[in-house]
Short mmCIF file of C-alpha atoms and ligand atoms in Angstrom, two decimals:
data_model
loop_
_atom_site.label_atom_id
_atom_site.label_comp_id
_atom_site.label_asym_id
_atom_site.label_seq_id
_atom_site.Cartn_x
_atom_site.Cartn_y
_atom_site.Cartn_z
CA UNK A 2 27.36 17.52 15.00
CA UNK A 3 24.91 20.07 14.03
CA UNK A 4 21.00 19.48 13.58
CA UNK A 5 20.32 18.81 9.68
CA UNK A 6 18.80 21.92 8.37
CA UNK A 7 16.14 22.02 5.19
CA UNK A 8 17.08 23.82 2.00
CA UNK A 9 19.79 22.65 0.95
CA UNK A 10 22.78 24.41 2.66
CA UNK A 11 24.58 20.51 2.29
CA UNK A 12 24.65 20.94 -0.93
CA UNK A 13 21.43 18.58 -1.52
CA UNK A 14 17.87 18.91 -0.82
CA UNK A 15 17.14 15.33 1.23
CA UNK A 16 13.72 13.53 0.00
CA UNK A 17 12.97 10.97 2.03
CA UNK A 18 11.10 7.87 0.15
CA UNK A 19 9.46 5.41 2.21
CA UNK A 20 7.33 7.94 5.04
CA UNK A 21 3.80 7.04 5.96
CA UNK A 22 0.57 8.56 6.64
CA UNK A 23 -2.71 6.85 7.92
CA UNK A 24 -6.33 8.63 7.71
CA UNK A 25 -7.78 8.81 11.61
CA UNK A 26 -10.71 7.16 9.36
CA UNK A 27 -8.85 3.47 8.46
CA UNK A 28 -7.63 3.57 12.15
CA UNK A 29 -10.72 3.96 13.59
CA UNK A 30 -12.03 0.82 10.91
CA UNK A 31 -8.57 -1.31 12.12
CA UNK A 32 -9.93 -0.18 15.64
CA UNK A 33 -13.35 -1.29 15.29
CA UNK A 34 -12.25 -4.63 13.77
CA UNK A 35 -9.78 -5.77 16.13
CA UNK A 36 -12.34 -5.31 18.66
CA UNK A 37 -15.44 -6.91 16.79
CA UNK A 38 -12.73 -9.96 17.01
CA UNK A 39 -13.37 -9.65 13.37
CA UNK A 40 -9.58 -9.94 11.88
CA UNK A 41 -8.04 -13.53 11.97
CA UNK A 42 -4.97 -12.58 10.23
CA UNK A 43 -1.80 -13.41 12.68
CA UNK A 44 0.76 -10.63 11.26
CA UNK A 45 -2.25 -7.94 11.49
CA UNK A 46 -3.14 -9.09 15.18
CA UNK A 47 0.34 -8.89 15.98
CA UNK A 48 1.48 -5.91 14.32
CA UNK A 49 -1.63 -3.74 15.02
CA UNK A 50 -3.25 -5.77 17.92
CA UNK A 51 0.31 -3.83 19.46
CA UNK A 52 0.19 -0.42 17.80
CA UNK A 53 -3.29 0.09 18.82
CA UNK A 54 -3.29 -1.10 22.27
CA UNK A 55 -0.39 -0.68 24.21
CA UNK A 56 0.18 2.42 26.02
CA UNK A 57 4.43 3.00 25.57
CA UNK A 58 5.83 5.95 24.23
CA UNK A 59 6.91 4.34 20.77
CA UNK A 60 3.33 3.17 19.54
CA UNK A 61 1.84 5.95 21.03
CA UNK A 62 3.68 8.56 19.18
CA UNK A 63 3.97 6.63 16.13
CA UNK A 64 -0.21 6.35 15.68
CA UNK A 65 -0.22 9.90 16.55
CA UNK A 66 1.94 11.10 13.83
CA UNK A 67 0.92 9.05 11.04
CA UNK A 68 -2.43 11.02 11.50
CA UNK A 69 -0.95 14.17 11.07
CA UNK A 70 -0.16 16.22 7.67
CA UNK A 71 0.11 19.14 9.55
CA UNK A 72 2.09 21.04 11.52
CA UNK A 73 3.63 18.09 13.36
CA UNK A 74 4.84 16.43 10.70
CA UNK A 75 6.22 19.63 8.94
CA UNK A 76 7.98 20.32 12.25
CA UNK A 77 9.63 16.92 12.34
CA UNK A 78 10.68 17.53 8.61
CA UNK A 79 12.00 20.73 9.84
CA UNK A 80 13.84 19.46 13.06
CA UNK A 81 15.04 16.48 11.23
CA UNK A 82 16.59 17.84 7.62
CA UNK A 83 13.80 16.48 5.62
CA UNK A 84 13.13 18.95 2.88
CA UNK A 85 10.04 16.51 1.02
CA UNK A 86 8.75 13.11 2.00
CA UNK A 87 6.93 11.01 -0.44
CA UNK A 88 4.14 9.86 1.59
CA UNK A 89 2.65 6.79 0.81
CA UNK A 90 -0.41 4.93 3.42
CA UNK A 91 0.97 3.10 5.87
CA UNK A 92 1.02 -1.00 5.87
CA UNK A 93 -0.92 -3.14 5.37
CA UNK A 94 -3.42 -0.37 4.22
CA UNK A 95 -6.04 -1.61 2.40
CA UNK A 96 -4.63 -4.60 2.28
CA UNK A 97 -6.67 -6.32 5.82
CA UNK A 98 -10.08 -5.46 4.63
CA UNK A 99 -12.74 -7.16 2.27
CA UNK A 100 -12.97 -5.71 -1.23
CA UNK A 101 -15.46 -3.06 -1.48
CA UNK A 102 -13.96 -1.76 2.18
CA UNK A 103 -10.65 -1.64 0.42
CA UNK A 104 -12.29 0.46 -2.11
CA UNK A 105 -13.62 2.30 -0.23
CA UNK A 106 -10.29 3.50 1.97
CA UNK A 107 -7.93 3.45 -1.46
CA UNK A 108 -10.09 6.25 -2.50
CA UNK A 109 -10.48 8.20 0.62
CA UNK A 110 -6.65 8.07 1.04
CA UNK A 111 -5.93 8.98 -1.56
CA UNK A 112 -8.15 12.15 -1.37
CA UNK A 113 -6.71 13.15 1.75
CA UNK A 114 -3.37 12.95 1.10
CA UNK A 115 -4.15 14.68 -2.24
CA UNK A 116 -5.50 17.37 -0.34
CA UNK A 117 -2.11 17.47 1.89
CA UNK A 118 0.13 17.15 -1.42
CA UNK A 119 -1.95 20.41 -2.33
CA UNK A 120 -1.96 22.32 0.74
CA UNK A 121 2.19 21.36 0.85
CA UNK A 122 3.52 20.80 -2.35
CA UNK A 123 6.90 22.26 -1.87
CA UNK A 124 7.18 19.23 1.07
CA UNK A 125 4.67 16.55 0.05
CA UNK A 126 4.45 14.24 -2.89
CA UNK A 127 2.23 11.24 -2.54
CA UNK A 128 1.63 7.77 -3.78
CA UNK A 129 -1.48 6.34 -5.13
CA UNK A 130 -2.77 3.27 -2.63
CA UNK A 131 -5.23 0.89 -4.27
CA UNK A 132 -6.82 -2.49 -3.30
CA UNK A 133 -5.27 -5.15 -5.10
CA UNK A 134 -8.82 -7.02 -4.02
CA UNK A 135 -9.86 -5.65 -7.32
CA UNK A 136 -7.33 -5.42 -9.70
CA UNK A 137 -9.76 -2.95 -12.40
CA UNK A 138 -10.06 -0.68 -10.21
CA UNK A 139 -6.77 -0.57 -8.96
CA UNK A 140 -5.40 0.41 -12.34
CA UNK A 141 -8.29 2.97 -12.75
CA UNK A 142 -6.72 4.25 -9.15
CA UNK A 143 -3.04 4.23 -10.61
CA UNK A 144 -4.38 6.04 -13.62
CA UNK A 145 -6.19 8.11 -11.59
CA UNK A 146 -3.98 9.35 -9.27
CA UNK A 147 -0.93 9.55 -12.18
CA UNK A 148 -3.48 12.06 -14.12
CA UNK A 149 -5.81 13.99 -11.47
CA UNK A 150 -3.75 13.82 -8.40
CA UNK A 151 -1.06 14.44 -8.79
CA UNK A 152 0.98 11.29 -7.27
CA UNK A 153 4.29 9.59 -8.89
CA UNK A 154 3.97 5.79 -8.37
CA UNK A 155 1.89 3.32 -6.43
CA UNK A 156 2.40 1.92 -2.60
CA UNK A 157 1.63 -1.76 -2.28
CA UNK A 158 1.77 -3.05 1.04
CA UNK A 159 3.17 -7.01 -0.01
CA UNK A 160 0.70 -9.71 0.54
CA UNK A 161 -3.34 -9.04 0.19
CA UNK A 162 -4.71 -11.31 2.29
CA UNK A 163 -1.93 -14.71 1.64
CA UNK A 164 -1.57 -13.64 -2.42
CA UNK A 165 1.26 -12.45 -3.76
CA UNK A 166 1.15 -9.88 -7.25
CA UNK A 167 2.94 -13.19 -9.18
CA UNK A 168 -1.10 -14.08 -9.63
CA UNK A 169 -1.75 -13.18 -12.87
CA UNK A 170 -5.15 -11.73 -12.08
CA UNK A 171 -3.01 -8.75 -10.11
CA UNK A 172 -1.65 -7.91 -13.27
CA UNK A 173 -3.65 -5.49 -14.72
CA UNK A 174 -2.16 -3.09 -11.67
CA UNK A 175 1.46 -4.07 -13.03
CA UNK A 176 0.01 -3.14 -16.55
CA UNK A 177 -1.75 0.37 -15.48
CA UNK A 178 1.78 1.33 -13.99
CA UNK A 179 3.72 0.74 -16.43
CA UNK A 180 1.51 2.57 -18.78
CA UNK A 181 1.90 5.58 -16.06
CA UNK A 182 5.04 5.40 -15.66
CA UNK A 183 4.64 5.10 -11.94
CA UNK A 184 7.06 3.11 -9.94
CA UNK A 185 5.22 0.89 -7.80
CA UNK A 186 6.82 0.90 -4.17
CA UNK A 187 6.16 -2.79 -2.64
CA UNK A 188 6.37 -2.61 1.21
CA UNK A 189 6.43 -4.60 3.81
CA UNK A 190 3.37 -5.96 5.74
CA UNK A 191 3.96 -8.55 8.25
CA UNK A 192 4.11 -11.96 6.66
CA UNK A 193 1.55 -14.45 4.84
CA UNK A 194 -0.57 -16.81 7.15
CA UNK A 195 1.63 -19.63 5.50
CA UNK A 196 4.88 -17.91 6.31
CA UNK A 197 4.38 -16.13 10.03
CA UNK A 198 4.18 -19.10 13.08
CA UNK A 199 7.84 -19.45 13.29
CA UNK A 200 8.92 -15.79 13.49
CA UNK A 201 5.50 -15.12 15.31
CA UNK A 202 6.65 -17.59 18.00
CA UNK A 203 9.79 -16.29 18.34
CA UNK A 204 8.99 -12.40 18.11
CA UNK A 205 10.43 -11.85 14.63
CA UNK A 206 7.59 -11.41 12.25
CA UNK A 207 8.08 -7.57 12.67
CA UNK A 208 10.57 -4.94 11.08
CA UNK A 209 13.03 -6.95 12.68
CA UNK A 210 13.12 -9.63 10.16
CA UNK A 211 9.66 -10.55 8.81
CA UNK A 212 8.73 -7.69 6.92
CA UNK A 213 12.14 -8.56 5.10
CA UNK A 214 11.70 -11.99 4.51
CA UNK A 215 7.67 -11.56 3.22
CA UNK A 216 9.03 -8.96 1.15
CA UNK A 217 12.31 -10.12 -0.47
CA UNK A 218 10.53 -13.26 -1.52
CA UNK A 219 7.64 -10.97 -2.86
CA UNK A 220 9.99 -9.45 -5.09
CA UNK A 221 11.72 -12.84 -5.97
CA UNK A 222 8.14 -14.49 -6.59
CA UNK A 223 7.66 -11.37 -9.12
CA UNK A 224 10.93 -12.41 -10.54
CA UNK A 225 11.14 -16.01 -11.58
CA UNK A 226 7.13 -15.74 -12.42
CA UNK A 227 8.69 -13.63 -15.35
CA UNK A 228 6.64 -10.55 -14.56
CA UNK A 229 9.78 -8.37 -15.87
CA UNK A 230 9.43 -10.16 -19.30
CA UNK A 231 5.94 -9.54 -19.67
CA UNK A 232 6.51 -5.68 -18.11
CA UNK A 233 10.33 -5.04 -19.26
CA UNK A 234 9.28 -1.03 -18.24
CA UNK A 235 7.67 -1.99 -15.11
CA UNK A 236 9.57 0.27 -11.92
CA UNK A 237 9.95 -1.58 -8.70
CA UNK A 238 11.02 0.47 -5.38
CA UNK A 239 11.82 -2.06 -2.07
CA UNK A 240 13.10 -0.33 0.86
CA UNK A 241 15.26 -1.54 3.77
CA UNK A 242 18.34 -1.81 1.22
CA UNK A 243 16.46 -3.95 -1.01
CA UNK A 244 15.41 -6.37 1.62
CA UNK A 245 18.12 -8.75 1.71
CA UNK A 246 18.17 -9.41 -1.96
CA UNK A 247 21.25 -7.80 -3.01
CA UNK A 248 23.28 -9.89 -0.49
CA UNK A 249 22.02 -12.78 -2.68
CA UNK A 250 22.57 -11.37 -6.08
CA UNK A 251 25.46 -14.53 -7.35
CA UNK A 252 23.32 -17.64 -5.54
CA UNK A 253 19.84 -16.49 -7.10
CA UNK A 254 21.71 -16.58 -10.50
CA UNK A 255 23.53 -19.84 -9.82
CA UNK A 256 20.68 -21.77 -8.15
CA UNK A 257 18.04 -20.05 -10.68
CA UNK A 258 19.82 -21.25 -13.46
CA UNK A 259 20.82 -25.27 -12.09
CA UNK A 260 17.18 -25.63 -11.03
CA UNK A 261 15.63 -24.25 -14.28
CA UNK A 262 18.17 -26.76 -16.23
CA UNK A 263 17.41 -29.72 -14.52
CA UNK A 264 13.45 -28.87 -14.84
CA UNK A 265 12.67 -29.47 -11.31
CA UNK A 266 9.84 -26.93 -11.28
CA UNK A 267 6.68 -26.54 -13.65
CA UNK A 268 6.54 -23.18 -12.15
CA UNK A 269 10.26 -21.83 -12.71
CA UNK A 270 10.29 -21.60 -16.29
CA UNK A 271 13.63 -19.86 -18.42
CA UNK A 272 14.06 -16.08 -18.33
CA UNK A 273 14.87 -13.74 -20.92
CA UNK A 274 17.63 -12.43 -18.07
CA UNK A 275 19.69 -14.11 -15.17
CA UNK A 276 17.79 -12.94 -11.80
CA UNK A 277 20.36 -9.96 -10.95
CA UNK A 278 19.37 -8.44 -14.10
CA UNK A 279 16.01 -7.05 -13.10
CA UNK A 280 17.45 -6.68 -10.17
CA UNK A 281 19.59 -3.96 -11.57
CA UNK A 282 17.35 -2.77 -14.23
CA UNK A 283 13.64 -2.84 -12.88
CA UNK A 284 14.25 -2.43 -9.15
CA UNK A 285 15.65 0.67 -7.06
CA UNK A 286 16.39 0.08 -3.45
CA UNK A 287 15.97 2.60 -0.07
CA UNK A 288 17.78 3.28 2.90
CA UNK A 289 14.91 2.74 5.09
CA UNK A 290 15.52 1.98 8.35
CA UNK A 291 19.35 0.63 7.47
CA UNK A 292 21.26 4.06 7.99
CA UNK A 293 24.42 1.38 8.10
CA UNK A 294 27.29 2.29 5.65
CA UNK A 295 28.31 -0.37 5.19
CA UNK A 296 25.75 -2.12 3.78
CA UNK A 297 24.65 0.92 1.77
CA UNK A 298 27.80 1.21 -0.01
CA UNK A 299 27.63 -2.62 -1.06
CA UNK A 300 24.25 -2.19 -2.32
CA UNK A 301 25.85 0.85 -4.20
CA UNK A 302 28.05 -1.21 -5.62
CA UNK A 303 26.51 -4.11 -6.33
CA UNK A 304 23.34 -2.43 -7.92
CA UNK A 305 24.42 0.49 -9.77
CA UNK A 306 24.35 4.33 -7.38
CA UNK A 307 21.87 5.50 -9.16
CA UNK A 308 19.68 2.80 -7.41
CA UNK A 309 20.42 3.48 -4.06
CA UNK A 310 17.80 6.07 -2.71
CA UNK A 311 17.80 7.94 0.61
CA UNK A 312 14.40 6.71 2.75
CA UNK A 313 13.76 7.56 6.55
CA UNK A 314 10.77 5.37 7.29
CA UNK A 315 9.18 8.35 9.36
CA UNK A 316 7.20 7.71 11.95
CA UNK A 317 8.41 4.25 12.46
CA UNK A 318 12.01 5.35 12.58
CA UNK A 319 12.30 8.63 13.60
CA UNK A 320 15.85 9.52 14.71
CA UNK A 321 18.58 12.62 13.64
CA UNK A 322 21.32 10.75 13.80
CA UNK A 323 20.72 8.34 11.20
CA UNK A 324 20.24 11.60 8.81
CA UNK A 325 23.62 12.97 10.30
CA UNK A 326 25.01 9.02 9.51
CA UNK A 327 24.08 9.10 5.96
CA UNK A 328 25.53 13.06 5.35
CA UNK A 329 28.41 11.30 6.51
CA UNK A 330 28.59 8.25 3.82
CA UNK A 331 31.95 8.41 2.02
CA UNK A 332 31.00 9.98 -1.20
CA UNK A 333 31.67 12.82 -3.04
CA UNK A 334 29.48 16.12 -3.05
CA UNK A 335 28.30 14.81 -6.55
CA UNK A 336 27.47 11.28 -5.26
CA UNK A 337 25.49 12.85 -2.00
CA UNK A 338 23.30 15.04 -4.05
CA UNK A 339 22.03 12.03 -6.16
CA UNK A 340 21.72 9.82 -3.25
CA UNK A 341 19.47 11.94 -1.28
CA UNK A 342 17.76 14.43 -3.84
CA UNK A 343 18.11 13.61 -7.64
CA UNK A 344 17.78 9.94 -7.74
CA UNK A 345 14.57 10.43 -6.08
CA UNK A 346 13.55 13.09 -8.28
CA UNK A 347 14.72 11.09 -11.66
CA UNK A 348 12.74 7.67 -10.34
CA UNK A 349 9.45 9.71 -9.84
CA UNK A 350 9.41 12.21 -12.27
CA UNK A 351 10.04 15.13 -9.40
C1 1DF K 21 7.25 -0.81 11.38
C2 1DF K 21 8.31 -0.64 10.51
C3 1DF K 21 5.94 -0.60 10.92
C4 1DF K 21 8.08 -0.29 9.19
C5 1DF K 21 5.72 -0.21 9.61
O1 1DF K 21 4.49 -0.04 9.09
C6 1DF K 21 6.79 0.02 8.75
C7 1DF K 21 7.48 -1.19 12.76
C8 1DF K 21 3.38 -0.63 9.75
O2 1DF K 21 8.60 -0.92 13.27
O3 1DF K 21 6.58 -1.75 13.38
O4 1DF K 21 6.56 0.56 7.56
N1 1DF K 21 9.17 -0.31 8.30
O5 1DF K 21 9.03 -0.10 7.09
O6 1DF K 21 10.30 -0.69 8.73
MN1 MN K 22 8.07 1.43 6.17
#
């Protein structure tokens, strides 16, 4: 099969959804950290104790591109088919640091990938990062970056250091996005302190598995806290086909309905909806790193196709063939173009 070309001879432009970017100035902080001994958080030692330390090809390559939003990244694009990325900074971000550090990066990433977005824009959109550390600010950021910069939704890298956006005193972030209009993208990071020693002991708290389960369970938490009653407008993107939930879609309704009639939780209260329902009308789902038909058409059909969005994961996963894999999903011309170009565009206001 041929290489995928950019501008749209397919019949589609493809936007890939879930690409990241780093500033060389929160790698050097992560750098400086890990070696002050000064991070005790397991998933972050693991993940980026690795990344920033071992010498293979893999880690290497992927620091070095999620530095660059340049020429190397443009080339990629080019050699890969990828006519825009929407870049949002790489997990866990902010997320590791203390509050006014957090601050501190939020704001410079988001200037320099501004300053990309503007020096690119035909190939670049971005996403605002914040520090959920301190929620007011964070919804000045969203509000922010929705007005002056130019970005179309938020990237929120799961956990901030073991809580989970359920907390009510997160939601003033749900509350500035919804206001914006800006889908908020919840990614992985490698899981909660309280979550991690079993995969961590047996190698899984990584993309293999751990970012899904942290993150699925984020978005459930969200769910049966009731955060889509209180924000019925609030946009949630999860990539990796929606990690895992919409394989679950008829137990959560079952088991979320016995357990809320027999009262066994304070905490799980009644909905207005059964789970699946925000499911299929708050959240949108990405191909991310699961280029597997497969399990792409289920999630079309289970979800709705509009909700289905194309994602590469670039530089983590990096590979042509799982472009040339999803040119060759079985759907019509019609069907194609929406999956990789206008459902994007439609979800963030392209
Ligand atoms: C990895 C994968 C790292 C994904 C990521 O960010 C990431 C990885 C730190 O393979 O270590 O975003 N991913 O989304 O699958
Ligand atoms: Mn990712």
């Amino acid at each position: 099969m041929t290489t995928p070309r950019t501008g749209g001879d397919a019949g589609y432009l493809r936007i890939a959804t879930e690409e990241a970017f780093a500033p060389a100035e929160m790698i050097a902080q992560w750098r400086e950290m890990l070696a002050a001994g000064a991070i005790d958080d397991p998933g972050f030692l693991s993940l980026w104790g690795f990344y920033l330390t071992s010498r293979a090809e893999r880690p290497t390559s992927v620091v070095e591109r999620l530095q660059d939003m340049g020429e190397r990244r443009l080339a990629d694009m080019d050699g890969s088919g990828i006519d825009r990325q929407i870049v949002s900074l790489t997990a866990p971000g902010t997320q590791i640091f203390d509050r006014d550090r957090a601050v501190g990066i939020a704001t410079l990433a988001n200037d320099q990938l501004a300053e990309a977005c503007r020096r690119h824009p035909d190939r670049f959109t971005g996403l605002t990062a914040v520090a959920p550390q301190d929620p007011d600010h964070a919804a000045k950021e969203i509000e922010r970056g929705a007005r002056e910069l130019g970005f179309k939704g938020v990237i929120i890298n799961s956990h901030t250091n073991d809580e989970y956006l359920d907390d009510q005193k997160f939601w003033a972030i749900f509350e500035a996005a919804e206001a914006a209009d800006a889908p908020i993208y919840i990614h992985p990071n490698t899981p909660s302190r309280g979550l991690i020693q079993p995969l961590l002991d047996a190698g899984l708290d990584g993309a293999i598995y751990g970012f899904g389960v942290e993150t699925g369970m984020h978005l459930l938490r969200l769910i049966v806290a009731g955060v889509f009653d209180r924000f019925p407008r609030l946009k949630i993107v999860v990539g990796h086909l929606g990690e895992a939930l919409p394989f679950w879609l008829y137990r959560l309704d079952y088991m979320h309905a016995a357990t809320v009639r027999s009262q066994r939780y304070a905490s799980m209260r009644p909905l207005a909806k059964k789970p699946s329902d925000y499911l299929r009308e708050n959240v949108w789902v990405t191909t991310s790193g699961m280029a597997w038909a497969p399990a792409i058409m289920f999630c079309r059909e289970v979800l709705d196709a509009d909700r289905v969005l194309y994602a590469m994961d670039y530089p983590y996963e990096f590979v042509v063939e799982e472009v040339q894999a999803q040119d060759r999903l079985p759907l019509t011309p019609a069907e194609k173009k929406a999956f990789f170009q206008t459902n994007a565009e439609n979800l963030f206001g392209l």
